[in-house]
PDB file of C-alpha atoms in Angstrom:
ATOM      1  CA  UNK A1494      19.956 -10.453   6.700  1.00 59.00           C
ATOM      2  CA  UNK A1495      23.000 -11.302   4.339  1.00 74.00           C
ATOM      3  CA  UNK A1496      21.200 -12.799   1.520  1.00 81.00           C
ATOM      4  CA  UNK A1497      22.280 -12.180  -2.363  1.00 88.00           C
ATOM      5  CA  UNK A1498      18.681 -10.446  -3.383  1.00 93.00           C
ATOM      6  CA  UNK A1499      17.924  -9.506  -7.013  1.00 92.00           C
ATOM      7  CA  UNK A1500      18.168  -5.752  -8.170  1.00 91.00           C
ATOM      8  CA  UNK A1501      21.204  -5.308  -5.881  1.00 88.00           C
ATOM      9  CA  UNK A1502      23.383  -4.160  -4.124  1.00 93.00           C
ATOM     10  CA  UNK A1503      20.667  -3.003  -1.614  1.00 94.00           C
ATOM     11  CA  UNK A1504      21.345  -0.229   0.828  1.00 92.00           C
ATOM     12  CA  UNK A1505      19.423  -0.507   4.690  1.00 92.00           C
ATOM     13  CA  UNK A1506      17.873   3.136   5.311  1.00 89.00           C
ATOM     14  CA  UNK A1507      16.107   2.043   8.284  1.00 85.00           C
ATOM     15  CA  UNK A1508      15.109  -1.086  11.107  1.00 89.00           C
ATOM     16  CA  UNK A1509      12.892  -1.128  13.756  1.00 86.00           C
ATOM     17  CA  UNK A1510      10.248  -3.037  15.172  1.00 85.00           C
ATOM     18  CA  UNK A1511       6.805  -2.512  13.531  1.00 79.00           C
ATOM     19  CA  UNK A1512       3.602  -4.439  14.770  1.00 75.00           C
ATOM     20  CA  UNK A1513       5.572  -6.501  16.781  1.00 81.00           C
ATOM     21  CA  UNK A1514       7.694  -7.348  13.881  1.00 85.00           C
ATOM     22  CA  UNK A1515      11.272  -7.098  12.702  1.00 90.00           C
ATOM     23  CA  UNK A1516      10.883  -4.552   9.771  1.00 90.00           C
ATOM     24  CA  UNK A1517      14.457  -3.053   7.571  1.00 91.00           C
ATOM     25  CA  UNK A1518      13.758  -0.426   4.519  1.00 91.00           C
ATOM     26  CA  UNK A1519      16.152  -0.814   1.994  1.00 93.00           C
ATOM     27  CA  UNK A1520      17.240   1.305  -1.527  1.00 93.00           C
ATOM     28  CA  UNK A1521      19.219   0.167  -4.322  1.00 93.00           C
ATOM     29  CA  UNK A1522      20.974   2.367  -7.049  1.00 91.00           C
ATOM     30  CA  UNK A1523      18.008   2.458  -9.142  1.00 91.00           C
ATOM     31  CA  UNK A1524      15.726   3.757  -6.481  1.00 89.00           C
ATOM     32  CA  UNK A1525      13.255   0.940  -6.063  1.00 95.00           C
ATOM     33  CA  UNK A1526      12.300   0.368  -2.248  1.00 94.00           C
ATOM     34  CA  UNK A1527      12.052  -2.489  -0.471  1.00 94.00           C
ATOM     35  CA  UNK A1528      10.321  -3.362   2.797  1.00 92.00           C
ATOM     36  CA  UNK A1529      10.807  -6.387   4.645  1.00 93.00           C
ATOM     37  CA  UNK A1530       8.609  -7.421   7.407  1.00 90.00           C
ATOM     38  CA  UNK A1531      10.165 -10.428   9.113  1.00 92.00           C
ATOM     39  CA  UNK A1532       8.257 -13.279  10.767  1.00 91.00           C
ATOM     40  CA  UNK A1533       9.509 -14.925  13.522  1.00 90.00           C
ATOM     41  CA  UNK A1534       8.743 -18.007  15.945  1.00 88.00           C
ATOM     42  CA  UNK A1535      10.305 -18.434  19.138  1.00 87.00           C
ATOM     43  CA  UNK A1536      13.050 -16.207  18.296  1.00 85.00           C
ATOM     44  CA  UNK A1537      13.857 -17.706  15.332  1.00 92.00           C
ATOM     45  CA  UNK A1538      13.073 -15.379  11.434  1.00 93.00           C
ATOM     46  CA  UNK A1539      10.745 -17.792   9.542  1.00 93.00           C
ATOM     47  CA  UNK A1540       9.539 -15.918   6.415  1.00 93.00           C
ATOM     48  CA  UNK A1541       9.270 -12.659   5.287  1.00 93.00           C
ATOM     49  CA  UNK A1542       6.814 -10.084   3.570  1.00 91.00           C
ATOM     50  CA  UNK A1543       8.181  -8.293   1.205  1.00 93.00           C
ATOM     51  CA  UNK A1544       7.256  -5.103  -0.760  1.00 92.00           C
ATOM     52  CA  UNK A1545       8.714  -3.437  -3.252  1.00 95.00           C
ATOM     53  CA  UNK A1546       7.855  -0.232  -4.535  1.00 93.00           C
ATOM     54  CA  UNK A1547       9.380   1.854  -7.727  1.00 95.00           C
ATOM     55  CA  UNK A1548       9.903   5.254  -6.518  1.00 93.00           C
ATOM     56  CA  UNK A1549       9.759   8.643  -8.957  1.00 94.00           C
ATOM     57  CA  UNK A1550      10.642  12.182  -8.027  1.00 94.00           C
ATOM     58  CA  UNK A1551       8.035  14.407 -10.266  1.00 94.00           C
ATOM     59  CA  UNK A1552       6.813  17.876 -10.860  1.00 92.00           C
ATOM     60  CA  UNK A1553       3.243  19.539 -11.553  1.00 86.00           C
ATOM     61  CA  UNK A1554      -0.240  18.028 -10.475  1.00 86.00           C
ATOM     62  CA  UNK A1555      -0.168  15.644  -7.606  1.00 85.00           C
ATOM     63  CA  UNK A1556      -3.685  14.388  -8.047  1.00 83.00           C
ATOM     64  CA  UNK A1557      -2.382  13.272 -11.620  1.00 85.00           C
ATOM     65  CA  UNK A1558       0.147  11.197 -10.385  1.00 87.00           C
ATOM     66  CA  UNK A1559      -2.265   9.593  -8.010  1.00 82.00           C
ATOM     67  CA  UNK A1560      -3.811   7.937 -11.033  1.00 83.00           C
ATOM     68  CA  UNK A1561      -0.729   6.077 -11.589  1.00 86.00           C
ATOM     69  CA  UNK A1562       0.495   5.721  -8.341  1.00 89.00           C
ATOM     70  CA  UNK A1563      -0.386   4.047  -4.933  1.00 85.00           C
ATOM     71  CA  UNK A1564       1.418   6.903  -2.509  1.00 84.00           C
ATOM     72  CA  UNK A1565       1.991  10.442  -3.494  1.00 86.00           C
ATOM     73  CA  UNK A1566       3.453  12.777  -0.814  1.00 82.00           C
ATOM     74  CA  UNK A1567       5.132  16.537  -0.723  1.00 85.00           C
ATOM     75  CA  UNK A1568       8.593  16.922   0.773  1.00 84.00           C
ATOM     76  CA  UNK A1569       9.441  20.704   1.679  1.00 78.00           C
ATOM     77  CA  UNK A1570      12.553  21.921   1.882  1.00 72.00           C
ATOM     78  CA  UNK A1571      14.338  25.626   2.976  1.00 73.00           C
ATOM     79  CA  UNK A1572      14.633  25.971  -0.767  1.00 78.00           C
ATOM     80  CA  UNK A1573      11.978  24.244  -2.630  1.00 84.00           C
ATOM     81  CA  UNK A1574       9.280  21.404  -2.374  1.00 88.00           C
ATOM     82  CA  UNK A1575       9.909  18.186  -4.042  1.00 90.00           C
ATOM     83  CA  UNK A1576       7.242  15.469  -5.059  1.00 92.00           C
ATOM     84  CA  UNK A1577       7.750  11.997  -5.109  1.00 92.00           C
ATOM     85  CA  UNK A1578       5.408   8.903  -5.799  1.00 92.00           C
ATOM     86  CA  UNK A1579       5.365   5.393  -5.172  1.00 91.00           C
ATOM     87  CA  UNK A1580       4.167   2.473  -7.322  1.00 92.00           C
ATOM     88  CA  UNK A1581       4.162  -0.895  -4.896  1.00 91.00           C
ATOM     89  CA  UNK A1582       4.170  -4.307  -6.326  1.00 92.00           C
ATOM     90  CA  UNK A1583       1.755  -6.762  -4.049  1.00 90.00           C
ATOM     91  CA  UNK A1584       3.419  -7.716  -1.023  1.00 90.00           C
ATOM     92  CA  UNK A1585       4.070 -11.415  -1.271  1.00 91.00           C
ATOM     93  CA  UNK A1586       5.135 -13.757   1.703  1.00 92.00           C
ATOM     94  CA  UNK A1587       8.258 -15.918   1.358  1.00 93.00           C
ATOM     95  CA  UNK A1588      10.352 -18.264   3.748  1.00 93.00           C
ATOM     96  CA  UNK A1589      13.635 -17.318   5.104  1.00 94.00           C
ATOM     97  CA  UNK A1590      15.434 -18.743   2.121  1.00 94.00           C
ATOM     98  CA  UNK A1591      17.965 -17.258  -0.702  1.00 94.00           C
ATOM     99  CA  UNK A1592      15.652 -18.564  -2.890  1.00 95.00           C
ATOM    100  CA  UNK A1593      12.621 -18.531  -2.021  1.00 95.00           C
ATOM    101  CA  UNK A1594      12.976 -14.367  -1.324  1.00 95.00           C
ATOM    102  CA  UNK A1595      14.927 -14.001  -4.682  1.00 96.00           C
ATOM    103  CA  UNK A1596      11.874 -15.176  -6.297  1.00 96.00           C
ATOM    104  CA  UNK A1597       9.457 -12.916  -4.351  1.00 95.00           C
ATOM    105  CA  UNK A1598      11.775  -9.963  -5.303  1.00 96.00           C
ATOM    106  CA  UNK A1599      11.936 -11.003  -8.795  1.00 96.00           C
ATOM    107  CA  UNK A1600       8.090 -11.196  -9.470  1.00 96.00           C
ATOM    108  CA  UNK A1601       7.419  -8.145  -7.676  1.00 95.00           C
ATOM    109  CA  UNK A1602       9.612  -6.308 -10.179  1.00 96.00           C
ATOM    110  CA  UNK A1603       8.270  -7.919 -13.275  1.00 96.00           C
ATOM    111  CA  UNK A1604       5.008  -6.784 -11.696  1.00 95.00           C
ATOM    112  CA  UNK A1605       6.090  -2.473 -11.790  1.00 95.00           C
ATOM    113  CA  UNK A1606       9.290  -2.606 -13.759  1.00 94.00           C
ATOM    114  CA  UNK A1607       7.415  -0.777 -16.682  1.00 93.00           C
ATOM    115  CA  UNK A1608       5.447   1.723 -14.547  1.00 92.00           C
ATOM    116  CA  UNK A1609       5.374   4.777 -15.389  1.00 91.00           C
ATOM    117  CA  UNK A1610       3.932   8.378 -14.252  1.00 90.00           C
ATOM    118  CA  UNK A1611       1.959   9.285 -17.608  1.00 84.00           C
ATOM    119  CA  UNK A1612       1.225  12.928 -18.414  1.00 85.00           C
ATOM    120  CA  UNK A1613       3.640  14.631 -15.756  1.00 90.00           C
ATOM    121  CA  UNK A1614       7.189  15.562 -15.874  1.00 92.00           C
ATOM    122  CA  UNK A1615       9.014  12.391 -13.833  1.00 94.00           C
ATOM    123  CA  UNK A1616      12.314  10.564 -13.169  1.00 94.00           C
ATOM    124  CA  UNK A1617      12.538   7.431 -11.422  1.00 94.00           C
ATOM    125  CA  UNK A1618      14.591   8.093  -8.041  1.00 92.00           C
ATOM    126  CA  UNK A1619      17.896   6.568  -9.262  1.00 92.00           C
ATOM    127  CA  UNK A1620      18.090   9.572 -11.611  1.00 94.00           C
ATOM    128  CA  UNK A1621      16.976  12.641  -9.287  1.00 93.00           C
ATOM    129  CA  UNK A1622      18.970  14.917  -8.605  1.00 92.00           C
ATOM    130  CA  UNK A1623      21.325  14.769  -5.033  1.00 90.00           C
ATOM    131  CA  UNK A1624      18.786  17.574  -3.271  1.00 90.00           C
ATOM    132  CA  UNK A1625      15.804  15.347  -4.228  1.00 91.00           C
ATOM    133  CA  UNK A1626      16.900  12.147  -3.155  1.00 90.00           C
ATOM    134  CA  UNK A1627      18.165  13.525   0.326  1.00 88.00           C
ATOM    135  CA  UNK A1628      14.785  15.093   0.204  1.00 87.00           C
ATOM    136  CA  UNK A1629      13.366  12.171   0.430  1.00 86.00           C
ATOM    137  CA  UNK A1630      15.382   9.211   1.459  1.00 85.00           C
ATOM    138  CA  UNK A1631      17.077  11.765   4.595  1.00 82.00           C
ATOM    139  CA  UNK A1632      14.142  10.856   6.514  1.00 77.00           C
ATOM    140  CA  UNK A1633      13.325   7.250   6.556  1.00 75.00           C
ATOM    141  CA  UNK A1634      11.257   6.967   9.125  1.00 71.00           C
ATOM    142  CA  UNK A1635       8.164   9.038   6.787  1.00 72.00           C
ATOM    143  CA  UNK A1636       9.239   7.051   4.289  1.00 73.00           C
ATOM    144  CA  UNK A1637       9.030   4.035   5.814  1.00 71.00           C
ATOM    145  CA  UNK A1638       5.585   4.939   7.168  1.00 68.00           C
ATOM    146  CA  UNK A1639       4.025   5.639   3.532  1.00 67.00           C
ATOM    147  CA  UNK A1640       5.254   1.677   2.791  1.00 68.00           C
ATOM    148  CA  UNK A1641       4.265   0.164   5.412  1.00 65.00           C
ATOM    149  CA  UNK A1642       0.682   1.145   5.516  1.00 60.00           C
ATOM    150  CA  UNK A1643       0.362  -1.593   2.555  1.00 61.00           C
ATOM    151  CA  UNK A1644       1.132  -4.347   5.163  1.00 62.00           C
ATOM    152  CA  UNK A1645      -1.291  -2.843   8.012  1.00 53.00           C
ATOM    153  CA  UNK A1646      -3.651  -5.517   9.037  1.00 46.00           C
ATOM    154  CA  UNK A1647      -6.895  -5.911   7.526  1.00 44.00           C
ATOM    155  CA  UNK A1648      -9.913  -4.356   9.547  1.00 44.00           C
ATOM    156  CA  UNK A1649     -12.503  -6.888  11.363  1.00 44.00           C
ATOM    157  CA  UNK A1650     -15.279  -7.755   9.651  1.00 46.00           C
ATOM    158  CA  UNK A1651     -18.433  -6.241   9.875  1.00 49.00           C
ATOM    159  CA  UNK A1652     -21.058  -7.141  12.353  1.00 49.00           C
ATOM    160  CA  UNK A1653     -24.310  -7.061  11.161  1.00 49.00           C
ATOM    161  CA  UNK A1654     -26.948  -7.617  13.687  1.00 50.00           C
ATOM    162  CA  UNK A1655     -27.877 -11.675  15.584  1.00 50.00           C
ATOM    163  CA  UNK A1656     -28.538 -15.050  13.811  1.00 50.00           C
ATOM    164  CA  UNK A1657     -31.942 -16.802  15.083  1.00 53.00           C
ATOM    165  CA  UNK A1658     -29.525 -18.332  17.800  1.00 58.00           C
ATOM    166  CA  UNK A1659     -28.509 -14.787  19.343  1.00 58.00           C
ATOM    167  CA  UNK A1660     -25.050 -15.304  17.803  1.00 57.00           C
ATOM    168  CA  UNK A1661     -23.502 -12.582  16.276  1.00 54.00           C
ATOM    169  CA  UNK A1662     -23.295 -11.789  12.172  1.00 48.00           C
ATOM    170  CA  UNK A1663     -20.357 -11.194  10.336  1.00 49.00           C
ATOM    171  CA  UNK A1664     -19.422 -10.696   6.814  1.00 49.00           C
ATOM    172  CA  UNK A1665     -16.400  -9.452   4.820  1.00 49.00           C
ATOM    173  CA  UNK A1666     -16.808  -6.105   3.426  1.00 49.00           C
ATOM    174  CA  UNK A1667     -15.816  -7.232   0.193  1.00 44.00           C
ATOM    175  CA  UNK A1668     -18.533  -9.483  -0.179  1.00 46.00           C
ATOM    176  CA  UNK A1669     -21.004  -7.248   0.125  1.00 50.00           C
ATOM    177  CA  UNK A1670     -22.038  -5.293  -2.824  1.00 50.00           C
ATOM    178  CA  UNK A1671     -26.165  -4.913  -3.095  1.00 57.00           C
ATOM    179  CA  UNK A1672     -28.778  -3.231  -0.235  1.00 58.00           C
ATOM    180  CA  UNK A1673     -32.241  -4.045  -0.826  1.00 56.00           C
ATOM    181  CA  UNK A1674     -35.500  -4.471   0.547  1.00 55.00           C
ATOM    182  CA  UNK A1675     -36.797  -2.617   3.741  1.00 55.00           C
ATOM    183  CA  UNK A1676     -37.785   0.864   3.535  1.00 64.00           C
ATOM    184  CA  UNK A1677     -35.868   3.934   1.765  1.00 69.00           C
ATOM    185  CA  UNK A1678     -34.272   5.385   5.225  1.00 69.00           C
ATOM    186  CA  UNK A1679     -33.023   1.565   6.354  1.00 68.00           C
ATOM    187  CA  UNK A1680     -31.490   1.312   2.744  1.00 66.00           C
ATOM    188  CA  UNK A1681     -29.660   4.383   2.785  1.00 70.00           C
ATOM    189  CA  UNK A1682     -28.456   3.604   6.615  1.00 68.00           C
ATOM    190  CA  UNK A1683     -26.826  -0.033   5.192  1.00 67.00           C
ATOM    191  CA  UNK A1684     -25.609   1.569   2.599  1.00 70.00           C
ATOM    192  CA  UNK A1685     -23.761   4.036   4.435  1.00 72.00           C
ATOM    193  CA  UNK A1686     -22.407   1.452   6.731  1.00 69.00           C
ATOM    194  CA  UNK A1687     -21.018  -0.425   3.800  1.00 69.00           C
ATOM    195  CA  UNK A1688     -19.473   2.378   1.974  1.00 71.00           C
ATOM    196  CA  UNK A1689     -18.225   3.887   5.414  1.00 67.00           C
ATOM    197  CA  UNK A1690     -16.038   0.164   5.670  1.00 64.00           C
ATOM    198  CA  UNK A1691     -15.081  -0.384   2.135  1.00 64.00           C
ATOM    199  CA  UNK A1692     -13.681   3.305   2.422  1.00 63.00           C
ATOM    200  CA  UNK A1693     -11.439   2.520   6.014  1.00 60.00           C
ATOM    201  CA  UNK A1694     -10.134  -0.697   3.922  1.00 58.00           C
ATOM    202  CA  UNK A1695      -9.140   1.800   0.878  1.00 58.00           C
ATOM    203  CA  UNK A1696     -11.448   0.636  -1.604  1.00 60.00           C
ATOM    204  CA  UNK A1697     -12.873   3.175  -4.075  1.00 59.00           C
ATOM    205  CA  UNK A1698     -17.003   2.824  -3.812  1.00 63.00           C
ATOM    206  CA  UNK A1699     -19.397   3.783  -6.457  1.00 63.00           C
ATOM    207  CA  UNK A1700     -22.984   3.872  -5.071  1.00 64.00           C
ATOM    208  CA  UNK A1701     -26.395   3.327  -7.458  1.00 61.00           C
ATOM    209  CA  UNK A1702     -30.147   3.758  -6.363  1.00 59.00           C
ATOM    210  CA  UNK A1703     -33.023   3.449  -8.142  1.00 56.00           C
ATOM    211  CA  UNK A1704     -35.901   5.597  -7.531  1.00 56.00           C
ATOM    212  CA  UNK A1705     -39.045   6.214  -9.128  1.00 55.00           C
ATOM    213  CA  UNK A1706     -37.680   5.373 -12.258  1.00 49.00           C
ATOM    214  CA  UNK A1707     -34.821   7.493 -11.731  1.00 48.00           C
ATOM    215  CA  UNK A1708     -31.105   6.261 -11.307  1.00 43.00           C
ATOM    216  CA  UNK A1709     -28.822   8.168  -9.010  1.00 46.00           C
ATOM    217  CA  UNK A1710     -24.988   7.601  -8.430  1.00 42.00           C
TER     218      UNK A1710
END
């Protein structure tokens, strides 16, 4: 790909075919990350999804930087352990065009150009130290596998039991928010079938029952 994309120069850390996909990881000198997952048609690139991510190097609690963060991971070293954290823009789909992928880059950094890692010691990855960033950005491959996990496909919908013609039920997960009716045990059953899917499609999931009088979350 030789286009002129925002927030250059960019630097390719790694290519490969992902999903049946063209996909190239790429750095630039502030440390923001970009993935590109190339479509193509008959052998010819289309359009493109790209995500970019702002990338921190940080020290102390991990689960605190998971509050701000949508990947945290621990990097170990002979000498020491590093932690680093991504924050990813929404992936946004663009055609093969100078244009139209300058624009995608451009919103998705208007989108986490002010993030920041609140209440923990952290520098964004254009100003860690040399043994941090090799730490991190020596094996792409990881790092590559952390980003593209945003792009996985979504999981089938949910099939929930036979219409009146014997044709199968579906619905979207995310549609689905309420259990009632039927006895206690059948509730509880749904329930758990609903929370088991939201969970596998990385939604958080907040149950509340009423019983008795009694509310239980």
């Amino acid at each position: 790909m030789e286009f002129d994309l925002p927030l250059g120069p960019w630097k390719q850390l790694f290519s490969a075919q992902w999903d049946g996909h063209p996909v190239s990881l790429q750095e630039n000198r502030e440390g923001y990350l970009l993935l590109l997952l190339f479509e193509e048609d008959a052998g010819k690139t289309t359009g493109a999804v790209a995500l970019l991510s702002k990338a921190f190097a940080f020290k102390g609690d991990p689960s605190k930087a998971l509050a701000a963060a949508d990947a945290v991971f621990i990097k170990k070293a002979v000498e020491a352990t590093h932690s680093f954290a991504l924050v990813q823009a929404r992936p946004r789909y663009a055609a093969f065009e100078q244009e139209a992928l300058a624009q995608a880059v451009r919103e998705a950094y208007s989108e986490i150009s002010g993030a920041t890692l609140a209440g923990i010691e952290a520098k964004q990855l254009g100003d860690a130290s040399p043994e941090e960033r090799d730490a991190l950005l020596g094996d792409p491959f990881s790092l590559f596998s952390v980003s593209a996990h945003s792009l996985a496909k979504p999981k089938q919908r949910t099939a929930f039991g036979s219409s009146s013609l014997g044709k199968p039920v579906f619905a979207d997960g995310y549609s689905l928010y309420a259990v009632t009716g039927a006895d206690e045990r059948e509730r509880f059953n749904y329930l758990r079938l609903l929370a088991e899917d939201a969970l596998l499609e990385g939604a958080n999931v907040l149950a509340i029952d009423e019983c008795n009088g009694n509310w239980a979350f």
